[in-house]
Coordinates of C-alpha atoms in Angstrom, one line a residue:
M271 CA -11.5 -3.2 -46.5
N272 CA -13.1 -3.1 -49.9
L273 CA -14.8 -0.4 -52.0
T274 CA -16.7 -1.4 -55.1
N275 CA -17.8 1.1 -57.8
I276 CA -18.1 4.0 -55.3
G277 CA -19.7 7.2 -56.5
Y278 CA -20.7 10.4 -54.8
T279 CA -22.5 13.6 -55.9
Y280 CA -23.0 16.6 -53.7
P281 CA -26.6 17.8 -53.4
G282 CA -27.2 20.4 -56.1
A283 CA -24.1 19.5 -58.1
A284 CA -24.4 18.7 -61.8
Q285 CA -21.6 16.2 -61.9
P286 CA -20.4 13.5 -59.4
V287 CA -17.2 14.2 -57.6
L288 CA -16.5 10.5 -57.3
S289 CA -17.4 7.8 -59.8
G290 CA -16.5 4.1 -60.2
I291 CA -13.9 3.9 -57.4
T292 CA -13.0 0.3 -56.6
L293 CA -10.3 -0.3 -54.0
A294 CA -9.0 -3.0 -51.6
L295 CA -7.2 -1.4 -48.6
A296 CA -4.6 -3.3 -46.5
P297 CA -2.6 -2.4 -43.4
G298 CA 0.1 0.2 -44.1
W299 CA 0.0 3.7 -45.4
C300 CA -1.6 4.4 -48.8
G301 CA -1.2 7.9 -50.3
I302 CA -4.2 9.6 -51.9
V303 CA -3.0 12.3 -54.3
G304 CA -4.4 14.5 -57.0
D305 CA -5.3 18.1 -57.9
N306 CA -7.5 20.3 -55.8
G307 CA -11.2 19.4 -56.1
C308 CA -10.7 15.9 -57.5
G309 CA -12.5 14.3 -54.5
K310 CA -9.7 13.2 -52.1
T311 CA -11.3 14.4 -48.9
T312 CA -14.8 13.3 -50.1
L313 CA -13.4 9.8 -50.7
A314 CA -11.9 9.8 -47.2
R315 CA -15.3 10.8 -45.7
V316 CA -17.0 8.0 -47.5
V317 CA -14.4 5.5 -46.3
C318 CA -14.9 6.7 -42.7
G319 CA -18.7 6.6 -42.9
Q320 CA -19.2 10.4 -42.6
L321 CA -20.8 10.4 -46.1
A322 CA -23.0 7.7 -47.6
P323 CA -22.0 6.9 -51.2
S324 CA -24.5 7.8 -53.9
E325 CA -23.7 4.5 -55.6
G326 CA -21.6 1.4 -55.0
T327 CA -20.8 -0.5 -51.8
L328 CA -18.1 -0.6 -49.2
T329 CA -17.6 -3.3 -46.6
H330 CA -15.7 -3.0 -43.3
G331 CA -16.4 -3.3 -39.6
L332 CA -13.5 -1.1 -38.7
V333 CA -13.1 1.7 -36.1
C334 CA -12.2 4.8 -38.1
A335 CA -10.6 8.1 -37.2
M336 CA -10.0 11.1 -39.4
C337 CA -7.6 14.0 -38.7
E338 CA -9.2 17.0 -40.5
Q339 CA -7.2 19.2 -42.8
D340 CA -8.8 22.3 -41.4
A341 CA -6.7 23.3 -38.4
N342 CA -9.6 25.2 -36.9
V343 CA -11.5 22.0 -36.2
A344 CA -11.0 20.7 -32.7
P345 CA -10.8 16.9 -32.3
A346 CA -14.0 15.4 -31.0
R347 CA -12.2 13.6 -28.1
L348 CA -9.9 16.5 -27.3
A349 CA -11.0 16.7 -23.6
E350 CA -10.5 12.9 -23.1
F351 CA -7.0 13.2 -24.5
A352 CA -6.2 16.1 -22.3
C353 CA -7.2 14.1 -19.2
D354 CA -5.3 11.0 -20.2
Y355 CA -1.8 10.6 -18.6
A356 CA -1.3 7.0 -19.4
A357 CA 2.1 6.1 -21.0
D358 CA 0.9 6.3 -24.6
A359 CA -0.7 9.7 -24.2
V360 CA 2.3 11.1 -22.4
R361 CA 4.7 9.7 -25.0
L362 CA 2.6 11.2 -27.9
R363 CA 2.7 14.6 -26.2
A364 CA 6.4 14.5 -25.8
R365 CA 7.1 13.2 -29.3
L366 CA 4.9 15.9 -31.0
G367 CA 5.8 18.7 -28.6
V368 CA 2.3 19.1 -27.3
Q369 CA 2.1 21.0 -24.0
D370 CA -0.4 20.0 -21.3
D371 CA -2.4 23.2 -21.5
W372 CA -2.9 23.2 -25.2
P373 CA -6.2 21.2 -25.3
W374 CA -7.7 23.8 -22.9
R375 CA -6.9 26.8 -25.0
F376 CA -7.2 25.3 -28.5
D377 CA -8.7 28.5 -30.0
E378 CA -5.6 30.5 -28.9
L379 CA -3.0 28.2 -30.6
S380 CA -1.2 28.8 -33.8
G381 CA -2.1 26.8 -36.9
G382 CA 0.9 24.6 -36.5
Q383 CA 0.2 24.0 -32.8
R384 CA -3.4 23.0 -33.5
K385 CA -2.2 20.6 -36.2
R386 CA 0.2 18.9 -33.8
L387 CA -2.7 18.5 -31.4
Q388 CA -5.0 17.1 -34.0
V389 CA -2.4 14.5 -35.1
A390 CA -1.7 13.5 -31.5
V391 CA -5.4 12.9 -30.7
A392 CA -5.9 10.9 -33.9
L393 CA -3.0 8.6 -33.1
W394 CA -4.0 8.4 -29.4
E395 CA -7.4 7.0 -30.5
R396 CA -5.6 3.9 -32.0
P397 CA -8.3 3.2 -34.7
D398 CA -8.2 0.3 -37.2
L399 CA -8.3 2.8 -40.0
L400 CA -6.8 6.3 -39.8
V401 CA -7.2 9.1 -42.3
M402 CA -4.7 11.9 -42.1
D403 CA -5.8 14.8 -44.3
E404 CA -2.9 17.2 -44.9
P405 CA -1.2 16.5 -41.5
T406 CA 1.8 18.8 -42.3
N407 CA -0.1 21.9 -43.2
H408 CA 1.1 24.9 -41.1
V409 CA 4.0 23.1 -39.5
D410 CA 7.7 23.9 -39.6
A411 CA 10.5 21.4 -40.6
P412 CA 11.2 20.0 -37.1
T413 CA 7.5 19.4 -36.5
R414 CA 7.1 17.8 -39.9
R415 CA 9.9 15.3 -39.0
A416 CA 8.2 14.6 -35.7
I417 CA 4.9 13.9 -37.3
M418 CA 6.4 11.6 -39.9
G419 CA 8.1 9.6 -37.1
A420 CA 4.9 9.3 -35.2
L421 CA 2.8 8.2 -38.2
A422 CA 5.5 5.6 -39.2
E423 CA 4.7 3.7 -36.0
F424 CA 1.0 3.3 -36.9
R425 CA 0.2 -0.3 -37.7
G426 CA -3.4 -0.2 -39.0
I427 CA -4.8 0.9 -42.4
G428 CA -3.6 4.4 -43.0
L429 CA -4.8 6.8 -45.7
L430 CA -2.6 9.8 -46.2
I431 CA -4.0 12.7 -48.2
S432 CA -1.1 15.1 -48.7
H433 CA 0.9 17.2 -51.2
D434 CA 4.0 16.8 -49.0
R435 CA 6.4 14.8 -51.3
E436 CA 8.8 14.0 -48.5
L437 CA 6.0 12.7 -46.2
L438 CA 4.5 10.6 -49.0
D439 CA 7.8 9.1 -50.0
G440 CA 8.7 8.4 -46.4
L441 CA 5.5 6.6 -45.4
C442 CA 3.7 5.2 -48.4
R443 CA 4.4 2.2 -50.5
R444 CA 1.4 2.6 -52.7
C445 CA -0.5 5.6 -53.8
L446 CA -4.0 6.2 -55.3
F447 CA -3.7 8.8 -58.1
M448 CA -7.0 10.6 -58.6
G449 CA -7.9 12.5 -61.7
P450 CA -10.6 13.4 -64.2
R451 CA -10.7 9.9 -65.6
G452 CA -11.0 8.1 -62.2
A453 CA -8.5 6.7 -59.7
V454 CA -5.5 4.5 -60.4
M455 CA -3.6 2.7 -57.7
R456 CA 0.2 2.6 -58.4
P457 CA 2.7 0.6 -56.3
G458 CA 5.7 2.3 -54.8
T459 CA 6.4 5.7 -53.4
W460 CA 4.8 8.9 -54.6
S461 CA 7.9 9.7 -56.6
E462 CA 7.8 6.3 -58.4
G463 CA 4.1 6.6 -59.0
A464 CA 4.4 10.2 -60.3
A465 CA 7.1 9.1 -62.7
Q466 CA 4.9 6.3 -64.0
E467 CA 2.0 8.7 -64.3
E468 CA 4.2 11.1 -66.3
R469 CA 5.3 8.3 -68.6
E470 CA 1.7 7.3 -69.2
R471 CA 0.8 10.9 -69.9
A472 CA 3.7 11.2 -72.4
E473 CA 2.6 8.0 -74.1
A474 CA -1.0 9.1 -74.3
S475 CA 0.1 12.5 -75.8
H476 CA 2.3 10.7 -78.4
A477 CA -0.6 8.3 -79.2
R478 CA -2.9 11.2 -79.7
D479 CA -0.5 13.0 -82.0
V480 CA 0.0 9.8 -84.0
A481 CA -3.8 9.4 -84.3
R482 CA -4.3 13.0 -85.3
T483 CA -1.6 12.7 -88.0
E484 CA -3.1 9.6 -89.4
A485 CA -6.6 11.2 -89.4
A486 CA -5.2 14.2 -91.3
R487 CA -3.5 11.8 -93.9
I488 CA -6.6 9.8 -94.4
R489 CA -8.6 13.1 -94.7
R490 CA -6.3 14.2 -97.6
E491 CA -6.6 10.8 -99.2
A492 CA -10.4 10.9 -98.9
E493 CA -10.5 14.3 -100.6
R494 CA -8.4 13.0 -103.5
R495 CA -10.7 10.0 -103.9
R496 CA -13.8 12.2 -103.7
Q497 CA -12.4 14.3 -106.6
R498 CA -11.6 11.1 -108.6
A499 CA -15.1 9.8 -108.0
E500 CA -16.7 13.0 -109.2
Q501 CA -14.6 12.8 -112.3
S502 CA -15.6 9.2 -112.9
A503 CA -19.3 10.1 -112.4
S504 CA -18.9 12.9 -114.9
R505 CA -17.3 10.6 -117.4
R506 CA -20.1 8.0 -117.0
S507 CA -22.7 10.7 -117.9
L508 CA -23.8 10.8 -121.6
R509 CA -24.7 14.4 -121.2
G510 CA -22.7 16.5 -123.5
V511 CA -21.7 13.5 -125.7
D512 CA -22.7 14.0 -129.4
P513 CA -25.5 11.5 -130.2
R514 CA -23.6 10.7 -133.4
D515 CA -20.4 9.8 -131.4
H516 CA -21.2 6.1 -131.2
D517 CA -17.6 5.0 -130.2
T518 CA -17.6 7.2 -127.0
R519 CA -21.1 6.1 -126.1
E520 CA -20.1 2.5 -126.4
K521 CA -17.0 2.9 -124.2
I522 CA -19.0 4.6 -121.5
G523 CA -21.7 1.9 -121.6
R524 CA -19.0 -0.9 -121.4
A525 CA -17.4 0.8 -118.3
V526 CA -20.8 1.0 -116.6
V527 CA -21.6 -2.6 -117.3
T528 CA -18.2 -4.0 -116.2
G529 CA -18.1 -1.8 -113.1
K530 CA -14.6 -0.6 -113.8
D531 CA -15.6 3.0 -113.6
G532 CA -17.2 2.5 -110.2
I533 CA -13.9 1.7 -108.5
A534 CA -13.3 5.3 -107.6
G535 CA -16.6 5.6 -105.9
R536 CA -16.1 2.5 -103.8
S537 CA -12.6 3.7 -102.9
R538 CA -14.1 6.9 -101.7
A539 CA -16.5 5.0 -99.4
V540 CA -13.6 2.9 -98.0
A541 CA -11.6 6.0 -97.3
A542 CA -14.5 7.7 -95.6
A543 CA -14.9 4.7 -93.3
R544 CA -11.2 4.7 -92.4
L545 CA -11.3 8.4 -91.7
E546 CA -14.2 7.9 -89.3
R547 CA -12.3 5.2 -87.4
A548 CA -9.1 7.4 -87.2
E549 CA -11.0 10.4 -85.9
R550 CA -12.7 8.3 -83.2
A551 CA -9.3 7.0 -82.2
A552 CA -7.9 10.5 -81.9
E553 CA -10.9 11.7 -79.8
A554 CA -10.7 8.6 -77.5
T555 CA -7.0 9.3 -76.6
F556 CA -7.3 11.2 -73.4
V557 CA -4.5 13.5 -72.2
E558 CA -5.1 15.2 -68.8
R559 CA -5.2 19.0 -69.1
R560 CA -2.9 21.2 -67.0
Y561 CA -3.8 24.8 -66.4
D562 CA -0.2 25.9 -66.1
G563 CA 0.9 29.3 -67.3
S564 CA 1.5 32.8 -66.1
V565 CA -1.4 35.2 -65.2
W566 CA -1.4 38.6 -66.8
M567 CA -2.7 41.1 -64.2
D568 CA -3.7 44.7 -64.9
V569 CA -2.0 45.9 -61.7
R570 CA 0.6 48.7 -61.2
P571 CA 2.7 49.4 -58.1
S572 CA 1.2 51.9 -55.8
A573 CA 2.3 55.6 -56.3
R574 CA 3.2 55.5 -52.6
K575 CA 6.8 54.3 -52.3
V576 CA 6.2 52.9 -48.8
L577 CA 3.0 51.0 -48.0
F578 CA 3.7 50.1 -44.4
R579 CA 6.0 51.6 -41.8
A580 CA 6.6 50.8 -38.1
A581 CA 9.2 52.1 -35.8
E582 CA 11.3 49.9 -33.5
G583 CA 9.2 48.5 -30.7
E584 CA 7.5 45.5 -29.1
L585 CA 4.4 43.6 -30.2
P586 CA 2.6 41.6 -27.5
L587 CA 2.0 38.0 -28.4
D588 CA -0.9 37.5 -26.0
G589 CA -3.3 40.0 -27.5
G590 CA -2.1 42.9 -25.3
A591 CA -1.3 46.5 -26.4
V592 CA 1.4 47.5 -28.9
S593 CA 4.3 49.5 -27.5
A594 CA 4.7 53.2 -28.5
A595 CA 7.2 52.4 -31.1
G596 CA 5.0 49.9 -32.8
A597 CA 2.5 52.2 -34.5
S598 CA 2.6 52.7 -38.2
A599 CA 3.6 56.0 -39.6
G600 CA 0.7 58.5 -39.7
D601 CA -1.4 56.7 -37.1
E602 CA -1.1 59.4 -34.4
S603 CA -4.5 58.6 -32.8
A604 CA -3.9 54.9 -32.1
G605 CA -5.6 54.4 -28.7
D606 CA -3.8 51.3 -27.8
V607 CA -0.3 52.7 -28.0
Q608 CA 1.5 52.8 -24.6
E609 CA 4.1 55.4 -23.6
D610 CA 7.7 54.4 -23.0
G611 CA 7.1 50.9 -24.4
A612 CA 5.1 49.8 -21.3
A613 CA 2.1 47.6 -22.0
S614 CA -0.9 47.9 -19.8
G615 CA -1.7 45.1 -17.4
E616 CA 0.5 42.2 -16.7
A617 CA 3.6 41.8 -18.8
G618 CA 3.4 38.9 -21.2
P619 CA 5.6 37.5 -24.0
V620 CA 6.5 40.0 -26.8
L621 CA 7.9 40.1 -30.3
R622 CA 10.8 42.6 -30.4
M623 CA 10.8 44.3 -33.8
P624 CA 13.3 46.6 -35.5
A625 CA 12.0 49.4 -37.7
L626 CA 10.0 47.9 -40.5
T627 CA 8.9 49.0 -43.9
I628 CA 7.2 47.4 -47.0
G629 CA 8.0 49.2 -50.2
N630 CA 5.5 49.4 -53.1
T631 CA 7.3 46.6 -55.1
E632 CA 9.0 44.8 -52.2
H633 CA 8.3 41.0 -51.8
V634 CA 8.7 40.0 -48.2
A635 CA 9.0 36.5 -46.7
L636 CA 8.0 36.1 -43.1
V637 CA 9.4 32.9 -41.6
G638 CA 9.8 31.3 -38.2
A639 CA 8.9 28.4 -36.0
N640 CA 5.3 27.5 -35.2
G641 CA 3.8 29.7 -32.5
S642 CA 6.6 32.3 -32.7
G643 CA 4.2 35.2 -33.6
K644 CA 4.1 35.3 -37.4
T645 CA 0.3 35.4 -37.7
T646 CA 0.2 38.0 -34.9
L647 CA 2.6 40.2 -36.9
V648 CA 0.5 39.8 -40.1
R649 CA -2.6 40.9 -38.2
H650 CA -0.6 43.9 -36.9
V651 CA 0.4 44.8 -40.4
M652 CA -3.1 44.5 -41.7
E653 CA -4.6 46.6 -38.9
R654 CA -2.0 49.4 -39.5
L655 CA -2.3 49.7 -43.2
D656 CA -3.8 53.0 -44.3
P657 CA -7.3 52.6 -45.8
D658 CA -6.1 54.0 -49.2
V659 CA -3.8 51.0 -49.7
P660 CA -5.8 48.3 -51.5
C661 CA -4.8 44.9 -50.1
C662 CA -5.7 41.3 -51.0
Y663 CA -5.5 39.2 -47.9
V664 CA -5.9 35.4 -48.0
P665 CA -5.8 34.1 -44.4
Q666 CA -4.3 30.9 -43.2
E667 CA -7.7 29.2 -42.7
P668 CA -10.7 31.1 -44.2
T669 CA -13.7 31.1 -42.0
E670 CA -17.1 29.8 -43.0
A671 CA -18.3 33.5 -43.3
E672 CA -15.3 34.2 -45.7
R673 CA -16.2 31.1 -47.7
R674 CA -19.8 32.1 -48.1
G675 CA -18.8 35.7 -48.9
A676 CA -16.4 34.6 -51.7
L677 CA -19.0 32.4 -53.3
A678 CA -21.6 35.1 -53.0
R679 CA -19.3 37.7 -54.6
L680 CA -18.5 35.3 -57.5
G681 CA -22.2 34.9 -58.1
E682 CA -22.8 38.6 -58.2
L683 CA -20.1 39.5 -60.7
L684 CA -20.7 40.8 -64.2
P685 CA -19.9 38.3 -67.0
D686 CA -16.5 40.0 -67.9
E687 CA -15.5 40.1 -64.2
R688 CA -16.5 36.5 -63.7
G689 CA -14.5 35.5 -66.7
F690 CA -11.4 37.3 -65.4
V691 CA -11.7 35.6 -61.9
L692 CA -12.3 32.1 -63.3
G693 CA -9.4 32.6 -65.8
I694 CA -7.1 33.1 -62.8
V695 CA -8.6 30.1 -61.0
A696 CA -8.0 28.0 -64.1
R697 CA -4.4 29.1 -64.4
L698 CA -3.9 28.1 -60.8
N699 CA -4.7 24.6 -61.9
S700 CA -8.4 24.3 -60.9
D701 CA -11.4 23.6 -63.1
P702 CA -13.6 26.7 -62.9
A703 CA -16.6 24.7 -63.9
R704 CA -16.8 23.2 -60.4
L705 CA -17.3 26.7 -58.9
L706 CA -20.0 27.5 -61.4
E707 CA -21.8 24.2 -60.8
G708 CA -22.4 25.1 -57.1
G709 CA -20.3 22.2 -55.7
E710 CA -18.5 22.6 -52.4
P711 CA -15.1 24.1 -53.1
S712 CA -12.1 22.4 -51.5
P713 CA -9.9 24.5 -49.1
G714 CA -7.4 24.8 -52.0
E715 CA -10.0 25.9 -54.5
L716 CA -11.4 28.4 -52.0
R717 CA -8.0 30.1 -51.4
K718 CA -7.5 30.3 -55.2
L719 CA -10.9 31.9 -55.6
M720 CA -10.2 34.4 -52.8
L721 CA -6.9 35.4 -54.5
A722 CA -8.6 35.7 -57.9
L723 CA -11.4 37.9 -56.4
G724 CA -8.8 40.1 -54.7
M725 CA -7.2 40.7 -58.1
L726 CA -10.4 42.5 -59.2
D727 CA -9.6 45.3 -56.7
K728 CA -6.2 45.9 -58.3
P729 CA -4.3 45.4 -55.0
A730 CA -1.1 47.3 -54.1
L731 CA -0.3 44.6 -51.6
I732 CA -1.0 40.9 -51.4
V733 CA -0.8 39.2 -48.0
M734 CA -1.0 35.4 -47.9
D735 CA -0.6 33.3 -44.7
E736 CA 0.6 29.8 -45.6
P737 CA -0.6 30.0 -49.2
T738 CA 0.5 26.5 -50.2
N739 CA -1.6 24.8 -47.5
H740 CA -4.1 22.5 -49.2
L741 CA -2.6 23.1 -52.7
D742 CA -1.7 20.3 -55.0
L743 CA 1.8 20.2 -56.5
H744 CA 0.8 21.7 -59.9
S745 CA -1.2 24.4 -58.2
T746 CA 1.8 25.3 -55.9
Q747 CA 4.0 25.7 -59.0
A748 CA 1.4 27.9 -60.7
L749 CA 0.9 30.0 -57.6
Q750 CA 4.7 30.4 -57.3
E751 CA 4.9 31.8 -60.9
L752 CA 1.9 34.2 -60.3
L753 CA 3.4 35.6 -57.0
A754 CA 6.9 35.9 -58.4
G755 CA 5.6 38.0 -61.2
F756 CA 3.3 40.2 -59.2
P757 CA 4.3 43.9 -59.8
G758 CA 3.1 45.2 -56.5
A759 CA 4.1 44.4 -52.9
L760 CA 3.9 41.0 -51.3
L761 CA 4.0 39.7 -47.7
L762 CA 4.2 35.9 -47.7
V763 CA 4.1 33.6 -44.6
S764 CA 5.3 30.2 -45.5
H765 CA 7.4 27.1 -44.6
D766 CA 7.8 26.3 -48.4
A767 CA 11.5 27.2 -49.1
A768 CA 11.2 26.8 -52.8
L769 CA 8.2 29.2 -53.0
L770 CA 10.0 31.8 -50.8
D771 CA 13.2 31.6 -52.8
A772 CA 11.3 32.1 -56.1
A773 CA 8.8 34.8 -55.0
T774 CA 10.5 37.0 -52.4
S775 CA 13.6 39.0 -51.9
T776 CA 13.4 40.3 -48.4
R777 CA 13.2 38.1 -45.3
W778 CA 11.7 38.8 -41.9
E779 CA 12.8 36.0 -39.6
V780 CA 11.2 35.4 -36.2
E781 CA 13.5 33.7 -33.6
R782 CA 12.5 32.6 -30.1
A783 CA 14.4 34.5 -27.3
G784 CA 13.3 32.6 -24.2
E785 CA 10.5 33.2 -21.7
G786 CA 8.1 33.1 -24.6
D787 CA 9.6 36.2 -26.2
A788 CA 10.7 36.4 -29.8
V789 CA 12.9 38.7 -31.9
L790 CA 12.3 39.7 -35.5
H791 CA 15.3 40.0 -37.8
V792 CA 15.3 41.6 -41.2
R793 CA 17.7 39.8 -43.6

């Protein structure tokens, strides 16, 4: 499969998201990596024929399939997969832990369960070319290993868009690194390609520093020659020379005739030309910008010492009623509270919880296997927060309405507020110009924007469900620094151990207890 000089510009956008992409793709897995918004998913859609390129050509007669990064998107052939009990389909279900009833209740599944189902259907289709867009978003460590094993058996052309270093290194033997200056294919694993990219960046930075130093030296030399030339011009002038000083007038005339006194002027012209070349060289040396750095936030911890409180009790995992002990302190009129811990209707699986609190400066990590009830518990916390506790909530998968709302709010902000929001987006390693140009934000960019907009409300509590999903590696590091330094309270749901270790101090761990039940432990 060949792509030649591919470019793509979204309608209404000022700049193309893809430009000059030329590739030859062969069987095996090729990683596609780069910062949020650089065009990875757009390139995948062009390759699969979902988008027609604005320029360039691509040639292939291949059957393509794409596993979407959005876990809310049900696969197109989900019903066919659900009805297939041939050996391949049964083996895929077993390998990825997909239960037979999952396709029929897709909307009820957790993000990790949906992702497993998406991956299973994509592999079941057995395409010539398979695009996996963030296949390990939402999933826990055992599921990640299962997905890696299943993808390793694929024998067609595979494109893996991911920020999962372990997955990239385990599957890919070449990676396309996408950035502001285009795309570069590097052989080897992601780690090998990233090391080469960093060496190139260091060399470019050194070359730029050398060019700037040389330009400064030439600039100083040019200034000295300019002064010398002005002195020579002054000496050549007969103005101020006594008409009776025939000797001086004769020397000046001889210097002008022989051209000796014009050397300084010619040297100045030569120096100016050298300076222009040196400045062009310094400007031409490109070093990719990184928006790393901490974010100063004008936020203070809430005056309330405890923001959330729940007594010991049980939380239904099937959408039922909360037991009597599960209501938050002060919520005496909660209509769905059942006496004696008995839920109305048929008994279903429950999450058994100890007494819980979130202090005004406490950073809490919520961990557990996929489908164990973490997101259900987050919703419970959000529903039980008192209205006077300002909260910034970034969900696991923002809806279309939330996307439109975030972009609309950005457009309505006053200039100072917009500058504050875009400053946070920049420090989270995204180019704010893309949001201002009206381009379609990537899922990673949208989550950064939602967090930045939430900062305007000076939240006492930040709640983020799988915050590193869709984020590139530099953005994850920047987010980690921001959350670790947040002075208020934090509730963080994540499978990213490094993020949790750096940004949280209390751990709520959900463990399965059989019969669909789960138990929450506070560590």
